[in-house]
XYZ file of N, CA and C in Angstrom:
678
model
N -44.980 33.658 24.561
C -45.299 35.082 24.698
C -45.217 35.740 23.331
N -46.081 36.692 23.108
C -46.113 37.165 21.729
C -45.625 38.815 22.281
N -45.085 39.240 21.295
C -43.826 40.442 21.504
C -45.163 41.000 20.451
N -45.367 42.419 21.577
C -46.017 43.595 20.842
C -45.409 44.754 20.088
N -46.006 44.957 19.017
C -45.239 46.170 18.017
C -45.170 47.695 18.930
N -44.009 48.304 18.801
C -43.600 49.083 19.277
C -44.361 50.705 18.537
N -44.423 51.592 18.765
C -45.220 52.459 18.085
C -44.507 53.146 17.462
N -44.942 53.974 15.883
C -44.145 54.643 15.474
C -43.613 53.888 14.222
N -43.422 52.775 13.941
C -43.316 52.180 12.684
C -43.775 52.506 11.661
N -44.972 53.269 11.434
C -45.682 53.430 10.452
C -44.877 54.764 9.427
N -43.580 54.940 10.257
C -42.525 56.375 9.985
C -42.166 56.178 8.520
N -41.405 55.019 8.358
C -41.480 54.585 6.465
C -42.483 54.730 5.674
N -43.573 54.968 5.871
C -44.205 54.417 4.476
C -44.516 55.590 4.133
N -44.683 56.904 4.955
C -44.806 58.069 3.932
C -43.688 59.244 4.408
N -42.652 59.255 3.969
C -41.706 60.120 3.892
C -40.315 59.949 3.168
N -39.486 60.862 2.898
C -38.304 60.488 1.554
C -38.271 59.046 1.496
N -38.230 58.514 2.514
C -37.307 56.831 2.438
C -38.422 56.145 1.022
N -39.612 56.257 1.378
C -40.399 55.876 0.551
C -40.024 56.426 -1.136
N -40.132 57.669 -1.433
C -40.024 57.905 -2.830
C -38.571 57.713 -3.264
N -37.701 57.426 -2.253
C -35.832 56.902 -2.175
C -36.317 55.303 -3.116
N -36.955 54.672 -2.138
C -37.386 53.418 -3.032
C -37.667 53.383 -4.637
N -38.577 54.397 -4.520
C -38.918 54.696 -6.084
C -37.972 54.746 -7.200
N -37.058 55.606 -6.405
C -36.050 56.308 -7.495
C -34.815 55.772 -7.269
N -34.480 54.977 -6.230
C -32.990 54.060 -6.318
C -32.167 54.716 -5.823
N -32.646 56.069 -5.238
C -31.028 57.008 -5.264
C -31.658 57.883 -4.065
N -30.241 58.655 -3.455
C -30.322 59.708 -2.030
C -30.163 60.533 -2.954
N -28.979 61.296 -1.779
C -29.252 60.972 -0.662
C -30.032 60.813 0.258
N -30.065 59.947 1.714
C -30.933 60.426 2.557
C -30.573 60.004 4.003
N -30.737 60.701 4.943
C -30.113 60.843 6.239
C -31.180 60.605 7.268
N -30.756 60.072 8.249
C -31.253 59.721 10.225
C -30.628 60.868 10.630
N -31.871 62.095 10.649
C -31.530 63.313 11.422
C -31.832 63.007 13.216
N -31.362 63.451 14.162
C -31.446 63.192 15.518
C -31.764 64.458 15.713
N -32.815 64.627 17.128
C -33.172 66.209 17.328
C -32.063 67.120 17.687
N -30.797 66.871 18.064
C -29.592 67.421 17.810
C -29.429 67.820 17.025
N -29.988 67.800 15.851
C -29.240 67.735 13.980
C -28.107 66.752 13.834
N -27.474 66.071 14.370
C -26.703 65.008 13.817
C -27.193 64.347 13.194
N -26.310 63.526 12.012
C -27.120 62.813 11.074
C -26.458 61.728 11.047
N -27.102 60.643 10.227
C -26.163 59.190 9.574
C -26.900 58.990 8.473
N -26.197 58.581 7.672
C -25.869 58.230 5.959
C -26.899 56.893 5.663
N -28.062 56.983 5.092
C -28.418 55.818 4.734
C -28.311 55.778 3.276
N -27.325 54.586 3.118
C -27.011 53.967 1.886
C -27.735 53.563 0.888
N -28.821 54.334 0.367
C -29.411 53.732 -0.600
C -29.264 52.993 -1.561
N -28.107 53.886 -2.541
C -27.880 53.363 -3.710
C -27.219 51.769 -3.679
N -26.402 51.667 -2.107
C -25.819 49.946 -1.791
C -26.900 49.449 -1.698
N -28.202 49.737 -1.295
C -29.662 48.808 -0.840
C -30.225 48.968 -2.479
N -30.012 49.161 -3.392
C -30.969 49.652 -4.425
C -29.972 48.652 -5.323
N -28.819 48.561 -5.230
C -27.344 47.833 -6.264
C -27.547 46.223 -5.926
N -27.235 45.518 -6.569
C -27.099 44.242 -6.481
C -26.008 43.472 -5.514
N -26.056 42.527 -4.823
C -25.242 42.258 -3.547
C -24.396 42.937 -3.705
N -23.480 43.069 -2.555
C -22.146 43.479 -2.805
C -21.372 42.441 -1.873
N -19.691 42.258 -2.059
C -18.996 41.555 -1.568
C -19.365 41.299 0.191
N -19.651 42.249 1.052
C -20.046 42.009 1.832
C -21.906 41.347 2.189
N -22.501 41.701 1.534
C -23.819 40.902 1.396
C -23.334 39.259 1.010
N -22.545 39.023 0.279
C -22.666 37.505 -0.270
C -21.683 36.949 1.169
N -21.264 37.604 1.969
C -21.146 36.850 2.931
C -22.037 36.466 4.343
N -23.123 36.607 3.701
C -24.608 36.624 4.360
C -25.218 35.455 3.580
N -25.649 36.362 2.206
C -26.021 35.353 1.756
C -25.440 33.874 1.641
N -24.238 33.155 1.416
C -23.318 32.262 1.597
C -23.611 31.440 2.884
N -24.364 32.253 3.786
C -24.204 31.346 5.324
C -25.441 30.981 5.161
N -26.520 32.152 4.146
C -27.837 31.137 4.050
C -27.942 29.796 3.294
N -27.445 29.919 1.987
C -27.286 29.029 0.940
C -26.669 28.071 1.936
N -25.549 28.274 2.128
C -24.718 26.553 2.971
C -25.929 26.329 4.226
N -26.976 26.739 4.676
C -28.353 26.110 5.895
C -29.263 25.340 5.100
N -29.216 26.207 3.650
C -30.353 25.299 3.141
C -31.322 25.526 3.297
N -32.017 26.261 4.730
C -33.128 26.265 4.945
C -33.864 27.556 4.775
N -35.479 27.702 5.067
C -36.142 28.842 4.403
C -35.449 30.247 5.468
N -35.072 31.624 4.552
C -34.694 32.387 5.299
C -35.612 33.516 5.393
N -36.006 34.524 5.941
C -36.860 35.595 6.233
C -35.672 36.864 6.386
N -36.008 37.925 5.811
C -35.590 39.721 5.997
C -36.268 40.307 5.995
N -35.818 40.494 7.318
C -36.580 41.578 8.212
C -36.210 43.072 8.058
N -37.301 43.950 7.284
C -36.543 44.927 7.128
C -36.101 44.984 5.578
N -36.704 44.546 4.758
C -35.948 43.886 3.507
C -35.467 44.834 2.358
N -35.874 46.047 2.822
C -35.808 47.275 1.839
C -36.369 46.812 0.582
N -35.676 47.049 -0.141
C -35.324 46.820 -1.823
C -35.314 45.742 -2.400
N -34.836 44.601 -1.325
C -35.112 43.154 -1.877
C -33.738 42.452 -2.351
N -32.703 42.986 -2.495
C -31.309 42.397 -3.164
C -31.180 40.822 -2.528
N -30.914 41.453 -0.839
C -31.001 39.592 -0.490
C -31.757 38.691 -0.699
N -33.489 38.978 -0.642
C -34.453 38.031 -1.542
C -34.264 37.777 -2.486
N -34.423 38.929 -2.867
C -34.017 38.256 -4.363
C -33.003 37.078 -5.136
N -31.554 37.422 -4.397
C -30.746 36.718 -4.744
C -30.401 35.105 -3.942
N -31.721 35.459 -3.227
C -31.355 33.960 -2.292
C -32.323 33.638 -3.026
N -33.409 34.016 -3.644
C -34.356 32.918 -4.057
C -34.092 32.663 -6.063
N -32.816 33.697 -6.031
C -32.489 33.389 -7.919
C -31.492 31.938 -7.863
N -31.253 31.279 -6.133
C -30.604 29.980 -6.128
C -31.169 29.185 -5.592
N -32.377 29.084 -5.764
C -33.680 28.944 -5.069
C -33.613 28.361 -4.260
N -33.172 29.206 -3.143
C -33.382 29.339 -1.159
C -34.898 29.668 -0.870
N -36.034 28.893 -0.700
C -37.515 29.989 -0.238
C -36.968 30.977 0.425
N -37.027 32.044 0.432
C -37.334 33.405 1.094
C -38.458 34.353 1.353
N -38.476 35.071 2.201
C -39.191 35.752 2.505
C -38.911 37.405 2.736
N -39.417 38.662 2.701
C -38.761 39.890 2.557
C -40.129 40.470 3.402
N -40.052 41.827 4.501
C -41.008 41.616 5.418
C -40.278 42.897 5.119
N -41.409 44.743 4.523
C -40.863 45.822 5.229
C -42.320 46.376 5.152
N -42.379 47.483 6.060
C -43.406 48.174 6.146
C -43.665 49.713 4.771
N -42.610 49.533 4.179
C -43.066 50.325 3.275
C -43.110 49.803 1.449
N -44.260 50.105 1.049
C -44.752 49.916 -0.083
C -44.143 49.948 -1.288
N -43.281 51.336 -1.666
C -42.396 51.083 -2.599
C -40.963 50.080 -2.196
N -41.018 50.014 -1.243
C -39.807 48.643 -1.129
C -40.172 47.199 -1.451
N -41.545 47.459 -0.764
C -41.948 46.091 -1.214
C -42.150 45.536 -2.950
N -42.714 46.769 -3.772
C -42.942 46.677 -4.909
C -41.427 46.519 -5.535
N -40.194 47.302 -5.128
C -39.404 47.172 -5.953
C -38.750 45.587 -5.716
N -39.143 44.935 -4.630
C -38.504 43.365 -4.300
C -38.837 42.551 -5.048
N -40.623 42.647 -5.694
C -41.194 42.000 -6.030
C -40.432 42.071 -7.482
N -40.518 43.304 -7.733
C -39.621 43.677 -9.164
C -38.388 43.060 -9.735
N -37.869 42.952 -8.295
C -36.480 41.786 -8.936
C -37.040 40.122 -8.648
N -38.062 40.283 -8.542
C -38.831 38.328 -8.599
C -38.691 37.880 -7.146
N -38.170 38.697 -6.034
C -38.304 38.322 -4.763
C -39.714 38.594 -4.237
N -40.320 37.198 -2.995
C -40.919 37.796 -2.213
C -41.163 38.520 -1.270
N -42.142 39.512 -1.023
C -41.881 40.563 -0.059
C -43.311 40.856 0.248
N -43.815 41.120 1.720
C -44.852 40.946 2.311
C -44.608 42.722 2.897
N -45.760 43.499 2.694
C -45.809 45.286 3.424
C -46.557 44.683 4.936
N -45.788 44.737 5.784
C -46.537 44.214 6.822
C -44.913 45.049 7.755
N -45.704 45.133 9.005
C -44.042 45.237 10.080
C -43.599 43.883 10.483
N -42.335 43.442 11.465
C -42.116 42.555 11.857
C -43.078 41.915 13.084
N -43.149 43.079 13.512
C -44.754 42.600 14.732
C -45.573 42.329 14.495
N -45.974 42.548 13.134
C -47.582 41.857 12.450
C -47.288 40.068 12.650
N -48.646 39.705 12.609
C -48.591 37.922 12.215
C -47.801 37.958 10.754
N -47.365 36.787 10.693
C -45.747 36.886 9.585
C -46.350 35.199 9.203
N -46.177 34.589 8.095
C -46.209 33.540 7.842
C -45.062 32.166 7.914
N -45.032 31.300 8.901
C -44.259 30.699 8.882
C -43.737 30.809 10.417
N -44.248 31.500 11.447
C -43.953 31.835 12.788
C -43.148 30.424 13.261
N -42.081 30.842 13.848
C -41.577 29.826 14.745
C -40.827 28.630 13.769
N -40.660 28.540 12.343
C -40.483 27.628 11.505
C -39.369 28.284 10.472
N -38.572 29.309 10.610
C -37.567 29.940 9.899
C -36.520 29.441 10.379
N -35.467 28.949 9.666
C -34.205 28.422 9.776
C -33.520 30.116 10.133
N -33.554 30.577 9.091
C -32.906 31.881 9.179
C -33.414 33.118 9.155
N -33.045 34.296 9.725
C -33.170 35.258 9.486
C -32.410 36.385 9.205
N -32.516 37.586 9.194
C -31.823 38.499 8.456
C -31.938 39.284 8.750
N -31.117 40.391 9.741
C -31.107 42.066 10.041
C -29.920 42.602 9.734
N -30.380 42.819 8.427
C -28.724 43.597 7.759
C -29.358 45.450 7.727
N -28.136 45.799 7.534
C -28.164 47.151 7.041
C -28.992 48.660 7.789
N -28.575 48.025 9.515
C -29.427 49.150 10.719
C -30.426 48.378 11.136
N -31.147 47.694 10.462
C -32.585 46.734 11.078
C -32.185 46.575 11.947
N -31.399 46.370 12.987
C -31.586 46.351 14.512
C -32.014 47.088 14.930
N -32.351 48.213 14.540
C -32.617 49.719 15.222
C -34.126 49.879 15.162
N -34.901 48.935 14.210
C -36.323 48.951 14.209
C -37.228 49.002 15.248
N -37.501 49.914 15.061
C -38.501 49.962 16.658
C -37.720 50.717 17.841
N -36.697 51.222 17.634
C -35.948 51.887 18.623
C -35.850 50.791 19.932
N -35.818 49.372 20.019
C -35.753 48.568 21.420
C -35.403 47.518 20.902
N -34.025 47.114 20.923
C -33.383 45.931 20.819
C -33.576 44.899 20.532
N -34.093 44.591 22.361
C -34.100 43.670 22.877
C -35.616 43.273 22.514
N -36.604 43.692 21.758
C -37.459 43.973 22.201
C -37.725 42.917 20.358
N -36.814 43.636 19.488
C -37.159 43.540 18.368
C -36.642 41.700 18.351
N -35.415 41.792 19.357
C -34.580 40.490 18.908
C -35.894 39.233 19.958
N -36.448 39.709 20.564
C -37.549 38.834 20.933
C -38.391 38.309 20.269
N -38.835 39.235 19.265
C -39.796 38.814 18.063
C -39.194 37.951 17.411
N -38.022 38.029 17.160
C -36.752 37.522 15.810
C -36.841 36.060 16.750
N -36.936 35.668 17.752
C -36.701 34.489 18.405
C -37.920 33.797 18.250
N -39.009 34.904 17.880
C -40.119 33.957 18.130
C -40.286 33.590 16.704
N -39.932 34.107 15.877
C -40.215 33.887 14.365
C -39.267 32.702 13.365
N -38.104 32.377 14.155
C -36.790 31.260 14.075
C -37.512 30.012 14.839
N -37.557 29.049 13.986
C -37.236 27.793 14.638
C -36.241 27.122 15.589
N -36.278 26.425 16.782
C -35.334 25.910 17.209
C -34.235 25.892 17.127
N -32.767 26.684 17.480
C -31.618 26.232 16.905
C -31.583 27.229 15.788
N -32.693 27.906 15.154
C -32.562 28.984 13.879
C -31.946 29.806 14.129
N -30.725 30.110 13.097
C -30.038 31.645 12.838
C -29.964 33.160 12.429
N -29.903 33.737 13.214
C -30.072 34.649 13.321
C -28.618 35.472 12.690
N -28.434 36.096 11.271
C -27.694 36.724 10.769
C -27.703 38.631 10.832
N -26.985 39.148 11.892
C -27.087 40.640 12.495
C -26.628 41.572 12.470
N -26.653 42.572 11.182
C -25.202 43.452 11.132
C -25.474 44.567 12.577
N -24.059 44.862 13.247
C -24.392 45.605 13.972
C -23.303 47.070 13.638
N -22.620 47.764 14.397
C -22.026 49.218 14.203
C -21.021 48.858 14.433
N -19.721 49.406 13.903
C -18.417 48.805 14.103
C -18.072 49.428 15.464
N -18.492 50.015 16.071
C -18.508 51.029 17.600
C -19.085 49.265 18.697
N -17.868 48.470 19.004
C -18.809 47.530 19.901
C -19.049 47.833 20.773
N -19.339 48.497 21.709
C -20.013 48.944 22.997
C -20.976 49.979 22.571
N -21.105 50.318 21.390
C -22.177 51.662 20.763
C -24.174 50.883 20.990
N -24.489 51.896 22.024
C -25.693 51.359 22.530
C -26.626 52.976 22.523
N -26.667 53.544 21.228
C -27.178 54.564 20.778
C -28.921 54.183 20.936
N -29.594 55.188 21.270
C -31.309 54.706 20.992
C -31.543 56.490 21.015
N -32.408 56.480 20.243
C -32.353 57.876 19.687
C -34.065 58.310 19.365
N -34.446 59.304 18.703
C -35.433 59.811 18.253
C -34.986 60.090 16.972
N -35.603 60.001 15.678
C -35.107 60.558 14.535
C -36.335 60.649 13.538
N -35.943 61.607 12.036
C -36.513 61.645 11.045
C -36.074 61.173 9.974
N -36.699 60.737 9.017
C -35.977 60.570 7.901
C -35.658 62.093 6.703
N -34.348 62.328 6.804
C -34.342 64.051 5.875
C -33.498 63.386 4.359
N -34.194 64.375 3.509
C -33.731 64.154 2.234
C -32.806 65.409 1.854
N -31.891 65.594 1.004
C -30.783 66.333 0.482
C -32.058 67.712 0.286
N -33.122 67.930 0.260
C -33.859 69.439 0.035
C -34.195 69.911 1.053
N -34.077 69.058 2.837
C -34.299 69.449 3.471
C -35.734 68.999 4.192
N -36.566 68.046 3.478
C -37.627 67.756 3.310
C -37.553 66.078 4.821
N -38.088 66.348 5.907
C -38.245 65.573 6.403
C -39.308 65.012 6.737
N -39.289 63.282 7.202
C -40.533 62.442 7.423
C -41.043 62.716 8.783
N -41.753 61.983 9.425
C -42.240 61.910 10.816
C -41.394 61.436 12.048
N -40.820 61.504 12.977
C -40.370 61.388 14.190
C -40.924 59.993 14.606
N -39.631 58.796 14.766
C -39.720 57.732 15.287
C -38.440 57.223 16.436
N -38.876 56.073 16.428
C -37.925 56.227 17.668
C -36.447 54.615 16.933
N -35.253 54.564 17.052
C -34.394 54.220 15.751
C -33.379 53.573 17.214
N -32.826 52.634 16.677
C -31.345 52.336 17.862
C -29.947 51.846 16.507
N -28.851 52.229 17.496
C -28.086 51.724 16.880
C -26.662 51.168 17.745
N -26.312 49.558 17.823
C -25.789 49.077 18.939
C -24.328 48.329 17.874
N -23.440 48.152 18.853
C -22.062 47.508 18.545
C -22.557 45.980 18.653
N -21.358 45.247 18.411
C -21.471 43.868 18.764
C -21.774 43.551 20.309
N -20.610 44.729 21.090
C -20.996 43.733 22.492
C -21.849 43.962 23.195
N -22.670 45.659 22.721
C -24.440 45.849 23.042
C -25.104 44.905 22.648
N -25.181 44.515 21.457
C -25.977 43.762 20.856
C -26.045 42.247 21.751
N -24.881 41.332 21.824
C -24.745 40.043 22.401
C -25.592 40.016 23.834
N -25.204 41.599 24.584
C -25.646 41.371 25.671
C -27.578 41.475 25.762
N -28.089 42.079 24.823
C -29.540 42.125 24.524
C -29.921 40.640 23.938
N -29.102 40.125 23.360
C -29.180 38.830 22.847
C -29.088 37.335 23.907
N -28.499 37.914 24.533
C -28.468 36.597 25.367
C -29.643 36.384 26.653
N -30.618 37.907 26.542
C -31.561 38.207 27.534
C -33.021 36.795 27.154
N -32.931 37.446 25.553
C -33.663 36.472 24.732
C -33.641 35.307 24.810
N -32.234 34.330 24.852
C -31.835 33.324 24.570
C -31.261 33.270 23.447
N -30.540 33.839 22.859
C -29.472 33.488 21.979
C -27.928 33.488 22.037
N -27.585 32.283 21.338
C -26.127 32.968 21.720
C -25.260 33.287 20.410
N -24.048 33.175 20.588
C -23.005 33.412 19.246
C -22.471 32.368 18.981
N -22.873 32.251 17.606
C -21.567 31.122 17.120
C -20.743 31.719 15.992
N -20.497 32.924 15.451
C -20.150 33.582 15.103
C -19.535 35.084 15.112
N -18.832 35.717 14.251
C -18.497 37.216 14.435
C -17.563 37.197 12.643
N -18.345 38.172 12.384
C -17.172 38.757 11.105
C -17.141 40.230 10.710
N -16.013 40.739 9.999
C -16.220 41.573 9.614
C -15.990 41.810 8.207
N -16.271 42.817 6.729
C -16.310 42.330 5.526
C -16.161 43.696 4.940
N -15.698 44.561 3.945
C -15.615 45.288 3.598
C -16.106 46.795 4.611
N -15.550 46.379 5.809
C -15.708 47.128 7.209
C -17.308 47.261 7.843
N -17.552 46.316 6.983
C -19.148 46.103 8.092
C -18.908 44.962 8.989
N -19.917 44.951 9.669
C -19.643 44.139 11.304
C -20.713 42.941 11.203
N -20.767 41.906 11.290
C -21.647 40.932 11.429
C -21.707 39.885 12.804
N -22.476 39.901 13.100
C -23.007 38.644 14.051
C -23.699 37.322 13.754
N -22.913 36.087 14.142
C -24.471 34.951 13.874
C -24.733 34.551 15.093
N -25.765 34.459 15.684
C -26.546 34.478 16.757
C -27.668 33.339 16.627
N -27.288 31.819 17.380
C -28.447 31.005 17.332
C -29.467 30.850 18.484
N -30.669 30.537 17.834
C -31.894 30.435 18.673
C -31.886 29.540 19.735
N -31.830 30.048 20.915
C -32.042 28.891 22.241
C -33.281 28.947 22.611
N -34.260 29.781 22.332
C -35.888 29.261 22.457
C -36.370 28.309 21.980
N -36.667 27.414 23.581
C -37.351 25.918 22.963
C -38.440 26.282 22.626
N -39.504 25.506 21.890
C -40.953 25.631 21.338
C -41.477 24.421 23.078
């Protein structure tokens, strides 16, 4: 079964997040039609790993095998998985992210995760760090694709919200510090034990759990046979 793109993706490529790419720096916020907001970390996506990234990267390097990021922003994890030369792959829908990946010598494809992707079904690993679960505002929906794009037995590396039962799905914009907001998409944001339970709908299970400079991680392997 091929998992259809959800609508509304096209929300990155023209609003702050985009010229955020450009310039390396916020702030910039996930406004909710409430006005509540959440903090997207640029300048950590724009900086070179940090202690908690190399415990990502570390689980790729010890597989060995080719990894894919989904969602890849800026490129730090491409980049640095392929400066120990891991093949990688970096997959975001917006343009200045992609350019700045390429910039640090990573590859990076402007395409969404629902587009045809190269290498379908043949990825050892993959990669949803830093909210990418929330792509597409549907979980379960996104982690279906992620199954179809992993090989056999392929890992699935998942930061989720330190809130484990947090099974947020929302409407949002992207707003910049002037007030200046993007277009209205639809965004999720889930704990570990939301997440496992969307995960195991798929066929995946856990062989993992960590946590690292108070971010939350999951490893989650592929039980979709081919």
């Amino acid at each position: 079964m091929t998992v259809s793109s959800p609508p509304q993706l096209s929300a990155w490529t023209d609003d702050p997040f985009a010229e955020a790419m450009r310039t390396g720096t916020g702030p910039l916020w996930l406004r909710r039609a409430d006005g509540h907001r959440y903090p997207l970390d640029v300048e950590r996506w724009c900086a070179p790993p940090d202690a908690a990234d190399r415990t990502l990267l570390l689980r790729c390097l010890h597989r060995r095998l080719p990894a894919i990021d989904l969602g890849c922003g800026p490129g730090r994890l491409v980049a640095e998985l392929q400066a120990y030369g891991l093949p990688a792959l970096g997959v975001d829908v917006t343009r200045t992210a992609v350019d700045r990946t390429r910039g640090l010598g990573g590859s990076a494809l402007c395409r969404s995760v629902f587009d045809r992707l190269p290498g379908e079904g043949r990825w050892g690993t993959a990669l949803l760090a830093d909210g990418n679960l929330g792509i597409g505002g549907d979980p379960g929906v996104l982690l279906a694709r992620t199954a179809e794009l992993l090989a056999p037995e392929g890992l699935l590396l998942v930061e989720v919200e330190p809130l484990a039962d947090l099974d947020d799905r929302v409407t949002v914009t992207v707003e910049s510090a002037d007030g200046r907001c993007g277009p209205p998409f639809s965004w999720a944001r889930l704990g570990a034990r939301a997440t496992l339970a969307e995960a195991a709908v798929v066929g995946f299970r856990l062989t993992d759990a960590w946590t690292a400079t108070g971010r939350h991680f999951l490893a989650l392997r592929n039980g979709n046979p081919r």
